Short mmCIF file of C-alpha atoms and ligand atoms in Angstrom, two decimals:
data_model
loop_
_atom_site.label_atom_id
_atom_site.label_comp_id
_atom_site.label_asym_id
_atom_site.label_seq_id
_atom_site.Cartn_x
_atom_site.Cartn_y
_atom_site.Cartn_z
CA UNK B 1 0.00 0.00 0.00
CA UNK B 2 2.94 2.27 -0.65
CA UNK B 3 1.72 5.47 -2.26
CA UNK B 4 -1.11 3.60 -3.87
CA UNK B 5 -4.83 3.30 -3.50
CA UNK B 6 -6.07 0.07 -2.01
CA UNK B 7 -8.47 -1.71 -4.34
CA UNK B 8 -11.96 -1.96 -2.89
CA UNK B 9 -12.94 -5.34 -1.51
CA UNK B 10 -14.67 -7.39 -4.17
CA UNK B 11 -12.72 -5.89 -7.09
CA UNK B 12 -11.15 -8.30 -9.55
CA UNK B 13 -7.70 -9.57 -8.60
CA UNK B 14 -4.97 -7.31 -9.94
CA UNK B 15 -3.28 -10.24 -11.61
CA UNK B 16 -4.62 -13.69 -12.27
CA UNK B 17 -1.14 -15.11 -11.73
CA UNK B 18 -0.94 -13.37 -8.38
CA UNK B 19 0.30 -16.56 -6.75
CA UNK B 20 3.54 -16.15 -8.74
CA UNK B 21 4.17 -12.72 -7.21
CA UNK B 22 6.65 -12.94 -4.32
CA UNK B 23 5.38 -11.97 -0.88
CA UNK B 24 7.54 -11.29 2.15
CA UNK B 25 5.39 -11.68 5.26
CA UNK B 26 6.53 -9.86 8.39
CA UNK B 27 4.51 -10.65 11.50
CA UNK B 28 5.01 -9.80 15.12
CA UNK B 29 3.61 -8.08 18.18
CA UNK B 30 2.73 -4.42 18.55
CA UNK B 31 5.66 -2.00 18.30
CA UNK B 32 8.15 -4.67 17.26
CA UNK B 33 9.24 -2.43 14.39
CA UNK B 34 7.50 -4.43 11.65
CA UNK B 35 6.06 -1.38 9.92
CA UNK B 36 9.34 0.46 9.52
CA UNK B 37 11.19 -2.69 8.51
CA UNK B 38 8.49 -3.63 5.99
CA UNK B 39 8.59 -0.19 4.38
CA UNK B 40 12.37 -0.20 4.08
CA UNK B 41 12.55 -3.74 2.72
CA UNK B 42 9.82 -2.86 0.20
CA UNK B 43 11.68 0.29 -0.86
CA UNK B 44 14.96 -1.64 -1.28
CA UNK B 45 13.27 -4.21 -3.54
CA UNK B 46 10.86 -1.87 -5.33
CA UNK B 47 7.93 -3.84 -3.89
CA UNK B 48 4.59 -2.53 -2.65
CA UNK B 49 3.94 -2.57 1.07
CA UNK B 50 0.79 -3.67 2.89
CA UNK B 51 0.31 -2.32 6.41
CA UNK B 52 -2.52 -4.65 7.39
CA UNK B 53 -2.72 -3.20 10.90
CA UNK B 54 -3.83 0.11 9.35
CA UNK B 55 -6.94 -1.65 8.02
CA UNK B 56 -7.88 -2.88 11.51
CA UNK B 57 -7.13 0.58 12.87
CA UNK B 58 -9.42 2.19 10.28
CA UNK B 59 -12.25 -0.14 11.25
CA UNK B 60 -11.51 0.58 14.93
CA UNK B 61 -11.66 4.33 14.29
CA UNK B 62 -14.94 4.09 12.38
CA UNK B 63 -16.44 1.85 15.06
CA UNK B 64 -15.52 4.36 17.78
CA UNK B 65 -16.89 7.28 15.78
CA UNK B 66 -20.14 5.49 14.97
CA UNK B 67 -20.63 3.97 18.38
CA UNK B 68 -20.55 0.48 16.91
CA UNK B 69 -20.02 -2.36 19.35
CA UNK B 70 -16.43 -3.54 19.03
CA UNK B 71 -17.59 -7.14 18.86
CA UNK B 72 -20.56 -6.72 16.50
CA UNK B 73 -19.42 -9.05 13.72
CA UNK B 74 -22.04 -8.28 11.06
CA UNK B 75 -21.79 -4.50 11.46
CA UNK B 76 -17.99 -4.50 11.51
CA UNK B 77 -17.88 -6.77 8.46
CA UNK B 78 -20.28 -4.42 6.65
CA UNK B 79 -18.01 -1.47 7.50
CA UNK B 80 -15.00 -3.37 6.16
CA UNK B 81 -16.75 -4.44 2.96
CA UNK B 82 -17.24 -0.79 1.98
CA UNK B 83 -13.74 0.27 2.94
CA UNK B 84 -11.81 2.08 0.20
CA UNK B 85 -8.81 3.63 1.94
CA UNK B 86 -6.05 5.28 -0.04
CA UNK B 87 -2.43 5.19 1.05
CA UNK B 88 -0.59 8.07 -0.60
CA UNK B 89 2.75 9.64 0.26
CA UNK B 90 2.59 8.40 3.84
CA UNK B 91 -0.97 9.65 4.25
CA UNK B 92 -4.04 7.53 4.88
CA UNK B 93 -7.18 8.91 3.26
CA UNK B 94 -10.70 7.64 3.71
CA UNK B 95 -13.46 9.16 1.61
CA UNK B 96 -11.29 12.23 1.10
CA UNK B 97 -10.57 12.63 4.82
CA UNK B 98 -7.01 12.53 6.14
CA UNK B 99 -7.00 9.97 8.97
CA UNK B 100 -3.22 9.44 9.11
CA UNK B 101 -2.86 10.74 12.68
CA UNK B 102 -6.24 9.56 13.94
CA UNK B 103 -5.57 5.88 13.28
CA UNK B 104 -2.31 6.04 15.25
CA UNK B 105 -4.03 7.17 18.47
CA UNK B 106 -3.71 4.76 21.40
CA UNK B 107 -7.49 4.48 21.87
CA UNK B 108 -7.79 3.56 18.20
CA UNK B 109 -5.00 0.97 18.59
CA UNK B 110 -6.91 -0.59 21.48
CA UNK B 111 -10.14 -0.60 19.45
CA UNK B 112 -8.24 -2.16 16.53
CA UNK B 113 -7.02 -4.94 18.77
CA UNK B 114 -10.62 -5.56 19.94
CA UNK B 115 -12.21 -5.60 16.47
CA UNK B 116 -9.33 -7.75 15.19
CA UNK B 117 -10.63 -10.61 17.35
CA UNK B 118 -13.92 -10.65 15.42
CA UNK B 119 -13.98 -13.47 12.84
CA UNK B 120 -16.47 -11.97 10.34
CA UNK B 121 -14.42 -8.78 10.19
CA UNK B 122 -11.20 -10.68 9.54
CA UNK B 123 -12.92 -12.62 6.77
CA UNK B 124 -14.24 -9.38 5.25
CA UNK B 125 -10.70 -7.93 5.12
CA UNK B 126 -9.09 -10.98 3.51
CA UNK B 127 -9.83 -10.15 -0.13
CA UNK B 128 -8.77 -6.54 0.30
CA UNK B 129 -5.40 -7.68 1.62
CA UNK B 130 -4.81 -10.35 -1.02
CA UNK B 131 -5.57 -7.91 -3.83
CA UNK B 132 -2.42 -5.99 -2.91
CA UNK B 133 -0.31 -8.84 -4.28
CA UNK B 134 0.87 -7.38 -7.55
CA UNK B 135 4.12 -7.57 -9.53
CA UNK B 136 6.94 -7.12 -8.83
CA UNK B 137 6.21 -8.12 -5.23
CA UNK B 138 4.69 -7.30 -1.87
CA UNK B 139 5.98 -6.88 1.65
CA UNK B 140 3.07 -7.42 4.04
CA UNK B 141 3.21 -6.71 7.75
CA UNK B 142 0.76 -7.70 10.44
CA UNK B 143 -0.10 -10.59 12.72
CA UNK B 144 -1.35 -13.30 10.35
CA UNK B 145 0.39 -12.50 7.06
CA UNK B 146 2.40 -15.74 7.06
CA UNK B 147 -0.22 -17.94 8.72
CA UNK B 148 -3.53 -16.91 7.08
CA UNK B 149 -3.41 -14.16 4.47
CA UNK B 150 -0.32 -15.25 2.50
CA UNK B 151 0.46 -18.79 3.67
CA UNK B 152 2.49 -19.29 0.45
CA UNK B 153 4.75 -16.28 1.11
CA UNK B 154 8.27 -17.04 -0.09
CA UNK B 155 9.78 -15.55 3.07
CA UNK B 156 8.10 -15.36 6.48
CA UNK B 157 9.68 -13.35 9.23
CA UNK B 158 8.43 -13.25 12.80
CA UNK B 159 9.83 -10.11 14.39
CA UNK B 160 9.80 -9.93 18.14
CA UNK B 161 11.38 -7.75 20.81
CA UNK B 162 11.30 -7.49 24.56
CA UNK B 163 8.07 -5.78 25.67
CA UNK B 164 9.91 -3.11 27.68
CA UNK B 165 12.06 -2.17 24.69
CA UNK B 166 8.94 -2.00 22.53
CA UNK B 167 7.25 0.28 25.08
CA UNK B 168 10.31 2.54 25.16
CA UNK B 169 10.36 2.75 21.36
CA UNK B 170 6.65 3.58 21.26
CA UNK B 171 7.11 6.25 23.97
CA UNK B 172 9.90 7.87 21.95
CA UNK B 173 7.74 7.89 18.81
CA UNK B 174 4.79 9.46 20.63
CA UNK B 175 6.91 12.13 22.29
CA UNK B 176 8.57 12.98 18.97
CA UNK B 177 5.09 13.51 17.54
CA UNK B 178 4.20 15.84 20.42
CA UNK B 179 1.88 13.46 22.31
CA UNK B 180 2.09 13.01 26.06
CA UNK B 181 2.52 9.43 27.23
CA UNK B 182 4.15 7.52 30.03
CA UNK B 183 6.08 4.29 30.05
CA UNK B 184 4.04 2.46 32.69
CA UNK B 185 0.76 3.01 30.82
CA UNK B 186 2.31 2.03 27.51
CA UNK B 187 3.81 -1.10 29.00
CA UNK B 188 0.43 -2.14 30.37
CA UNK B 189 -1.32 -1.40 27.06
CA UNK B 190 1.25 -3.40 25.09
CA UNK B 191 0.93 -6.36 27.45
CA UNK B 192 -2.86 -6.31 27.17
CA UNK B 193 -2.72 -6.09 23.39
CA UNK B 194 -0.11 -8.88 23.14
CA UNK B 195 -2.31 -11.05 25.32
CA UNK B 196 -5.45 -10.33 23.25
CA UNK B 197 -3.68 -10.74 19.89
CA UNK B 198 -2.01 -14.01 20.95
CA UNK B 199 -4.97 -15.69 22.61
CA UNK B 200 -7.89 -14.84 20.31
CA UNK B 201 -9.56 -17.79 18.59
CA UNK B 202 -9.37 -16.33 15.10
CA UNK B 203 -5.97 -15.94 13.43
CA UNK B 204 -4.02 -15.41 16.66
CA UNK B 205 -0.59 -13.83 16.59
CA UNK B 206 1.76 -16.76 16.25
CA UNK B 207 4.90 -17.46 14.27
CA UNK B 208 4.20 -19.58 11.19
CA UNK B 209 5.90 -22.97 11.40
CA UNK B 210 8.16 -22.02 8.51
CA UNK B 211 8.87 -18.47 9.75
CA UNK B 212 12.32 -17.20 10.55
CA UNK B 213 12.20 -15.70 14.04
CA UNK B 214 14.16 -12.49 14.49
CA UNK B 215 14.54 -10.80 17.86
CA UNK B 216 15.18 -7.10 17.40
CA UNK B 217 15.64 -6.25 21.09
CA UNK B 218 19.28 -5.35 20.62
CA UNK B 219 19.29 -4.70 16.86
CA UNK B 220 18.97 -1.43 14.96
CA UNK B 221 16.36 -1.04 12.23
CA UNK B 222 19.19 -1.14 9.66
CA UNK B 223 20.42 -4.48 11.02
CA UNK B 224 16.94 -5.98 10.89
CA UNK B 225 16.37 -4.73 7.33
CA UNK B 226 19.76 -6.10 6.24
CA UNK B 227 18.94 -9.51 7.71
CA UNK B 228 15.55 -9.70 5.97
CA UNK B 229 17.10 -8.67 2.64
CA UNK B 230 19.86 -11.22 3.07
CA UNK B 231 17.29 -13.96 3.69
CA UNK B 232 15.25 -12.88 0.67
CA UNK B 233 18.22 -12.66 -1.68
CA UNK B 234 19.48 -16.02 -0.46
CA UNK B 235 16.24 -17.83 -1.38
O1 LIG M 1 0.21 -3.41 13.80
P1 LIG M 1 -0.78 -2.50 14.46
O2 LIG M 1 -0.44 -2.20 15.89
O3 LIG M 1 -1.03 -1.26 13.65
O4 LIG M 1 -2.18 -3.31 14.48
C1 LIG M 1 -3.30 -2.83 15.16
C2 LIG M 1 -4.12 -4.00 15.66
O5 LIG M 1 -4.66 -4.71 14.56
C3 LIG M 1 -3.36 -5.02 16.50
O6 LIG M 1 -3.62 -4.90 17.87
C4 LIG M 1 -3.83 -6.36 16.04
C5 LIG M 1 -4.58 -6.10 14.79
N1 LIG M 1 -4.01 -6.76 13.60
C6 LIG M 1 -4.39 -8.05 13.35
O7 LIG M 1 -5.10 -8.64 14.14
N2 LIG M 1 -3.96 -8.66 12.22
C7 LIG M 1 -3.15 -8.04 11.37
N3 LIG M 1 -2.74 -8.66 10.27
C8 LIG M 1 -2.72 -6.71 11.62
C9 LIG M 1 -3.16 -6.10 12.77
#
């Protein structure tokens, strides 16, 4: 979804030989650095990038704004089926509205984690995600890219990092953006979200059996990107 509109759910596949298009799946817990790594790997290879978490965040935002129950499967699935977000130059646009900042709010992240446990919503977002698989390739980040959405990905990476380090990274990001936050609250939120993402019945966060597990606790973003590229080029 790098600088490109996302095709609406239900549209024809971009390429009938989509299965031939290489996918690098990067999964992992909240704030493990997947998003940044995925973008940089995609840029290095000239691939598109799918930030699947943004889709759950958009649904979470809409549900909060419309007072929709965060576990109302049919209504959430209906919201998702009409979703036509555009991802352009780092901005996220929905029906002409710039929601780039709004979907990054902590309350929206929590709502995203709640709606993400709802099976009908996950099913409704499947086609939208798979349609992003277009030549020359796709880097997809999320929780179930390697297990459910792209089980035939040519490279699956499970990126993890110590929860305290993830909380510190998230705190730094928020402060840089001018938000107030504190480490203890962030740590608690991350633990709750990890727990919910890992224990839900539907597509829980788990490393695919054939995933390469990479712990970024003591690594820089550059080192993680280099490792993923080395794995990909060595295929
Ligand atoms: O990666 P993120 O923090 O932006 O994702 C927000 C939430 O969406 C996260 O708590 C879990 C959910 N999610 C998911 O269940 N499956 C995905 N493929 C991506 C995100």
